[in-house]
CSV table of C-alpha atoms in Angstrom, one decimal:
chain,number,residue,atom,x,y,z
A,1,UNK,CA,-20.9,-35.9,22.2
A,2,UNK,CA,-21.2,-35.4,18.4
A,3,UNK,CA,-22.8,-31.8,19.6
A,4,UNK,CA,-19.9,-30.5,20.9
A,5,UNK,CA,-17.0,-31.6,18.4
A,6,UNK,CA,-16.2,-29.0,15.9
A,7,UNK,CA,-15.3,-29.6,12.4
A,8,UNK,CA,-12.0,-27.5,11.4
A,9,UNK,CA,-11.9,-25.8,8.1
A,10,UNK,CA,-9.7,-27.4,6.0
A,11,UNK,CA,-6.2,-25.5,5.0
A,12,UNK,CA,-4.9,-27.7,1.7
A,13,UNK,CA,-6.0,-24.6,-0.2
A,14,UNK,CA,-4.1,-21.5,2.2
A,15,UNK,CA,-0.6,-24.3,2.8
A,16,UNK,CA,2.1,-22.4,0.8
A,17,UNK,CA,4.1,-24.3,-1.5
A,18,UNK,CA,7.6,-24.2,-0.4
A,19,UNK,CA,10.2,-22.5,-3.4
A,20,UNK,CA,12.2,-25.2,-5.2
A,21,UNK,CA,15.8,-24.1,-5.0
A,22,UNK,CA,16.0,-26.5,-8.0
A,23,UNK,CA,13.4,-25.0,-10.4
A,24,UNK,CA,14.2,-23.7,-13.5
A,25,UNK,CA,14.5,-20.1,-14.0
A,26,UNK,CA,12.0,-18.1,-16.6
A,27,UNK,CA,14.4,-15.0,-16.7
A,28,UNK,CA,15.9,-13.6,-19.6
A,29,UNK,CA,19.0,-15.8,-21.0
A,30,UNK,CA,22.5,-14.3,-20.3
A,31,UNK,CA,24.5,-13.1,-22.9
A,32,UNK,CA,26.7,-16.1,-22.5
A,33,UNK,CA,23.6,-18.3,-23.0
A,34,UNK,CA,22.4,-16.2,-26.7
A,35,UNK,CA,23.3,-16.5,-30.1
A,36,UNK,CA,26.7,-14.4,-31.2
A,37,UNK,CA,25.9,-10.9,-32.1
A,38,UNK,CA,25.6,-9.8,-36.1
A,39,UNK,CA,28.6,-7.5,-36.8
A,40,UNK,CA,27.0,-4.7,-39.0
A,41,UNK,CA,30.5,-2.9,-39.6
A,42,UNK,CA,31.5,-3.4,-43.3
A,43,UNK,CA,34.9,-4.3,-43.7
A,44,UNK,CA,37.1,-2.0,-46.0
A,45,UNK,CA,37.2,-5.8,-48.4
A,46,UNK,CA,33.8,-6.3,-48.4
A,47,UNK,CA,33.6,-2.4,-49.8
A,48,UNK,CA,36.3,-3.0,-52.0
A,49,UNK,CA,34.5,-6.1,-53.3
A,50,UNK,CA,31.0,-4.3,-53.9
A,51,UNK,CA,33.0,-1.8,-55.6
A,52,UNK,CA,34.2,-4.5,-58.2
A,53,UNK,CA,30.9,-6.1,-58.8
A,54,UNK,CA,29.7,-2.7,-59.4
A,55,UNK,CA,32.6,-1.6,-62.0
A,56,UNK,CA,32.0,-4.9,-64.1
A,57,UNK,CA,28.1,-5.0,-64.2
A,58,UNK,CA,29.0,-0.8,-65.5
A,59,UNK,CA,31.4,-2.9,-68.2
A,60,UNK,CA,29.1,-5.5,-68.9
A,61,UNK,CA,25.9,-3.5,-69.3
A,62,UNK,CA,28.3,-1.7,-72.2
A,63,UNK,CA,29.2,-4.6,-74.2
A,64,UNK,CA,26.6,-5.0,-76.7
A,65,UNK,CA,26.4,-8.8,-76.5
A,66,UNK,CA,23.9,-11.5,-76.5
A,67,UNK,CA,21.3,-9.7,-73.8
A,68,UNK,CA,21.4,-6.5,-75.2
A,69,UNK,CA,20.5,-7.4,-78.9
A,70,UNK,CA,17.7,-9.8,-77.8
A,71,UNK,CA,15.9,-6.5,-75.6
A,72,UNK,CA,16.9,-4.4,-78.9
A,73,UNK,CA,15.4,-6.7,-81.5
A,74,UNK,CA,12.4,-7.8,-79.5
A,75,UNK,CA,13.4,-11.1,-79.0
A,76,UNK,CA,14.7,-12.4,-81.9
A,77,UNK,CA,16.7,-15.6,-82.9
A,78,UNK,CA,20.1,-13.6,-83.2
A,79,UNK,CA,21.2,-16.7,-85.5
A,80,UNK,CA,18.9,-16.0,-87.6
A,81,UNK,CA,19.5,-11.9,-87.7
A,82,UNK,CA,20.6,-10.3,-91.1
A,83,UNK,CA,20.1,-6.6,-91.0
A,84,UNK,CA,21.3,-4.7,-87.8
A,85,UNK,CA,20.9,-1.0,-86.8
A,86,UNK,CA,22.7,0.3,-84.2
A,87,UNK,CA,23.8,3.3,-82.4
A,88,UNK,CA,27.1,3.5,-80.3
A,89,UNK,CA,29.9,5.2,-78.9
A,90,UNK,CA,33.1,2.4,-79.6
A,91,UNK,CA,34.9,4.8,-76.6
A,92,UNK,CA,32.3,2.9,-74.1
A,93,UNK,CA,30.2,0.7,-76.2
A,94,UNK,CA,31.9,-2.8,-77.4
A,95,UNK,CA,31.3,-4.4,-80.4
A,96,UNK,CA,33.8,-6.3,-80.5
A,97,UNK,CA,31.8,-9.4,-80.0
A,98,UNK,CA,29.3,-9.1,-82.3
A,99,UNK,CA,30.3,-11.6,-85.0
A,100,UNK,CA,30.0,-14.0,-82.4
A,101,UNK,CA,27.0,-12.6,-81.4
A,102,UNK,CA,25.2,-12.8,-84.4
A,103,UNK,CA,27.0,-15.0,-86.8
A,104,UNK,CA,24.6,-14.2,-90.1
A,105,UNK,CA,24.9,-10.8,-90.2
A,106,UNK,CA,24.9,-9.6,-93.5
A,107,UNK,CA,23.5,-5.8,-93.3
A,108,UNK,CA,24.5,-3.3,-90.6
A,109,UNK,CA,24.1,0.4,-89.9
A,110,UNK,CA,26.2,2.5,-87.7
A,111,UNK,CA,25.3,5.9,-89.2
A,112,UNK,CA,25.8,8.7,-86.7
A,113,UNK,CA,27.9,6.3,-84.3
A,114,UNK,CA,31.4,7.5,-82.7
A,115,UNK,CA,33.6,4.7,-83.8
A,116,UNK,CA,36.9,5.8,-83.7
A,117,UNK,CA,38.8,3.0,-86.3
A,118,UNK,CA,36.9,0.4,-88.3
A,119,UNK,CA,38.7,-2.2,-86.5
A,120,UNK,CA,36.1,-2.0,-83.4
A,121,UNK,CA,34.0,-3.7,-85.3
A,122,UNK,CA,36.2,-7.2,-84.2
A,123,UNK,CA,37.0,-9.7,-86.9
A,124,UNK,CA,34.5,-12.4,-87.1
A,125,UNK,CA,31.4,-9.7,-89.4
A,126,UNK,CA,32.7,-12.8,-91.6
A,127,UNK,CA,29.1,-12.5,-94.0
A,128,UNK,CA,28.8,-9.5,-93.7
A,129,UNK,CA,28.0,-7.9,-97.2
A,130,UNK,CA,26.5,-4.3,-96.8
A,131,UNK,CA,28.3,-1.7,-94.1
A,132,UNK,CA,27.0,2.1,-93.6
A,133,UNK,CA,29.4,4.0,-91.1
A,134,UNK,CA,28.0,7.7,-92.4
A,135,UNK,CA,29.5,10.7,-90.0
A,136,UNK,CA,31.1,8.4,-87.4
A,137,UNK,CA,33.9,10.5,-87.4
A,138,UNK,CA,36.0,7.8,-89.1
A,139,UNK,CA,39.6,9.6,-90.5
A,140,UNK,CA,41.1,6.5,-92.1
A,141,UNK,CA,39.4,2.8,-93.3
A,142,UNK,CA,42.1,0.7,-91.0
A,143,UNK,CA,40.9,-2.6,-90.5
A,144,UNK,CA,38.3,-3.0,-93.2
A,145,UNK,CA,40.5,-5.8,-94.8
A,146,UNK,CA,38.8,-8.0,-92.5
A,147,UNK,CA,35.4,-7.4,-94.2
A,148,UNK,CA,36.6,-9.5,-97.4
A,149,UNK,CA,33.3,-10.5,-98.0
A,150,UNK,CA,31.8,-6.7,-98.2
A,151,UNK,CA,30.1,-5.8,-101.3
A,152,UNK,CA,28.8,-2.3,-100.1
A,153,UNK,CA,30.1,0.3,-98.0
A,154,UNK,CA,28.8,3.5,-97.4
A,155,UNK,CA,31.1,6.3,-95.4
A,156,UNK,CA,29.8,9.7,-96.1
A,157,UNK,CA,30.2,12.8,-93.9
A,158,UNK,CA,34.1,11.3,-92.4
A,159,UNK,CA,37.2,12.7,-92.7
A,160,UNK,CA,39.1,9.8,-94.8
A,161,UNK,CA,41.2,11.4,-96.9
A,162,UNK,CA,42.9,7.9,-98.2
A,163,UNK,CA,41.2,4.8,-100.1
A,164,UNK,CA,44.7,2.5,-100.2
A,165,UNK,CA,43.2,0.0,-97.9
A,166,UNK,CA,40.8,-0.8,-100.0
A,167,UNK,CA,43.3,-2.2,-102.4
A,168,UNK,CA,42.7,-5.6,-103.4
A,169,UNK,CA,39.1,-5.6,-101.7
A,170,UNK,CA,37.9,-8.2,-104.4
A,171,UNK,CA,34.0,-8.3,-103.9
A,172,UNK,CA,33.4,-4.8,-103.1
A,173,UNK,CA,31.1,-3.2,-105.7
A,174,UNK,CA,29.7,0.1,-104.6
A,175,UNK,CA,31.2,2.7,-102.3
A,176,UNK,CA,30.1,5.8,-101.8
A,177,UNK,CA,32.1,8.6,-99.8
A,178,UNK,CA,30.7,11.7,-100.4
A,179,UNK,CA,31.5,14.5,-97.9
A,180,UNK,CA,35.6,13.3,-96.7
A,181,UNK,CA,38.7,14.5,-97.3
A,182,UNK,CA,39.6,13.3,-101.2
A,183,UNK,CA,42.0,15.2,-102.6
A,184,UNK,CA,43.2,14.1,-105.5
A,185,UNK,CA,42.9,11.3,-108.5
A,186,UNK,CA,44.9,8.8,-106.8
A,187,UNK,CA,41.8,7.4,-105.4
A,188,UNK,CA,41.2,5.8,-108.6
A,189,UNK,CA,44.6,3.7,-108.3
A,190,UNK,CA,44.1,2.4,-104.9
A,191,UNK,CA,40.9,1.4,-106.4
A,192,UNK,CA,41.7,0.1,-109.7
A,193,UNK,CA,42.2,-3.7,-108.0
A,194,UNK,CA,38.8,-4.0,-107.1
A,195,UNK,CA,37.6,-5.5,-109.8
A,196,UNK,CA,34.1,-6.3,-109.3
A,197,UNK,CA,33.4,-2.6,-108.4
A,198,UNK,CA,30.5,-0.9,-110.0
A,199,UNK,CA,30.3,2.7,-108.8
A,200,UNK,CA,31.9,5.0,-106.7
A,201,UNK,CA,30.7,8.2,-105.6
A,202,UNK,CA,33.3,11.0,-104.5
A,203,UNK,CA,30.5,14.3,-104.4
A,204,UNK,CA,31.5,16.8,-101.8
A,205,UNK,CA,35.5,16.5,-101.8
A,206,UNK,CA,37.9,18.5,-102.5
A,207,UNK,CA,38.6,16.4,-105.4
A,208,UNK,CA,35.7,17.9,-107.0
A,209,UNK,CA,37.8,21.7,-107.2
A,210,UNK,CA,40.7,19.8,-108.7
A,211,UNK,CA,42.2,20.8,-111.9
């Protein structure tokens, strides 16, 4: 009998598996399902604000503050700093901070600057003992009454045609103004209360043609 029984191939491997309604799905996620969307439309306040940042970083990169001295001088202690040379236009550059800045200042050189009053130099140069402001196109010397402390000033090549605030500048000892606008020998009186000074140099005024 064992002859004539035949043995069936066996299926397991050819049975489908059924679909499970249940299963997961491996399709793309809705749009209900995803993260929210990145809005790249700038806002007209955003624009506004970038605008700002911009105009100040334009202000600050003018003031010549704590930064700009330190690239300018190589790194140096600016506490320590006592002779300065700089180049600037007051119309954009600031120095009104640089008594603050650098505290023991005592020399500094502007010569061939635009600086349109002496009082853009701010009030705190308080050791300040040695100024050259030669052709800055200076017309008057407002504001050096601040600089009581100044012993020598130099402001050739300007059009100052009037020494009376100098009056009463007690340590100043040499000035030198060749090449302004003196005109006549009243120079000497606004001058005649500074007592400790030494020389004064007038070449290349009109005082020079005076009678």
């Amino acid at each position: 009998m064992s002859q004539g029984v035949r043995k069936l191939p066996s299926m397991a491997g050819n049975v489908p598996v059924p679909k499970q309604s249940g299963s997961p799905s491996r399709s793309r996620p809705s749009a209900s399902r995803r993260g929210p969307e990145v809005d790249t439309v700038t806002s007209s306040d955003e624009v506004a604000s970038e605008d700002r940042y911009d105009e100040l970083e334009a202000i600050s990169s003018r003031v010549i503050g704590e930064k700009y001295l330190i690239r300018l001088t190589n790194g140096a202690d600016l506490l320590c700093l006592k002779h300065l040379t700089l180049l600037v236009n007051t119309s954009y550059d600031s120095l009104l901070d640089l008594g603050d800045v650098v505290p023991n200042l005592e020399s500094l050189v502007l010569d061939g600057s635009v600086i349109e009053s002496v009082r853009d130099l701010g009030t705190n140069l308080n050791r300040l003992l040695s100024l050259s402001m030669n052709n800055c196109g200076l017309v008057d010397l407002d504001g050096i009454g601040v600089l009581s402390g100044l012993q020598q000033l130099s402001v050739c090549d300007n059009d100052i045609s009037d020494c009376s605030t100098l009056t009463m500048h007690e340590s100043l000892e040499d000035l030198v103004m060749s090449g302004n606008r003196i005109m006549d020998f009243d120079v000497t009186s606004s001058l005649s209360s500074c007592a400790k000074l030494k020389s004064l140099v007038l070449s290349r005024n009109p005082i020079e043609k005076a009678p």
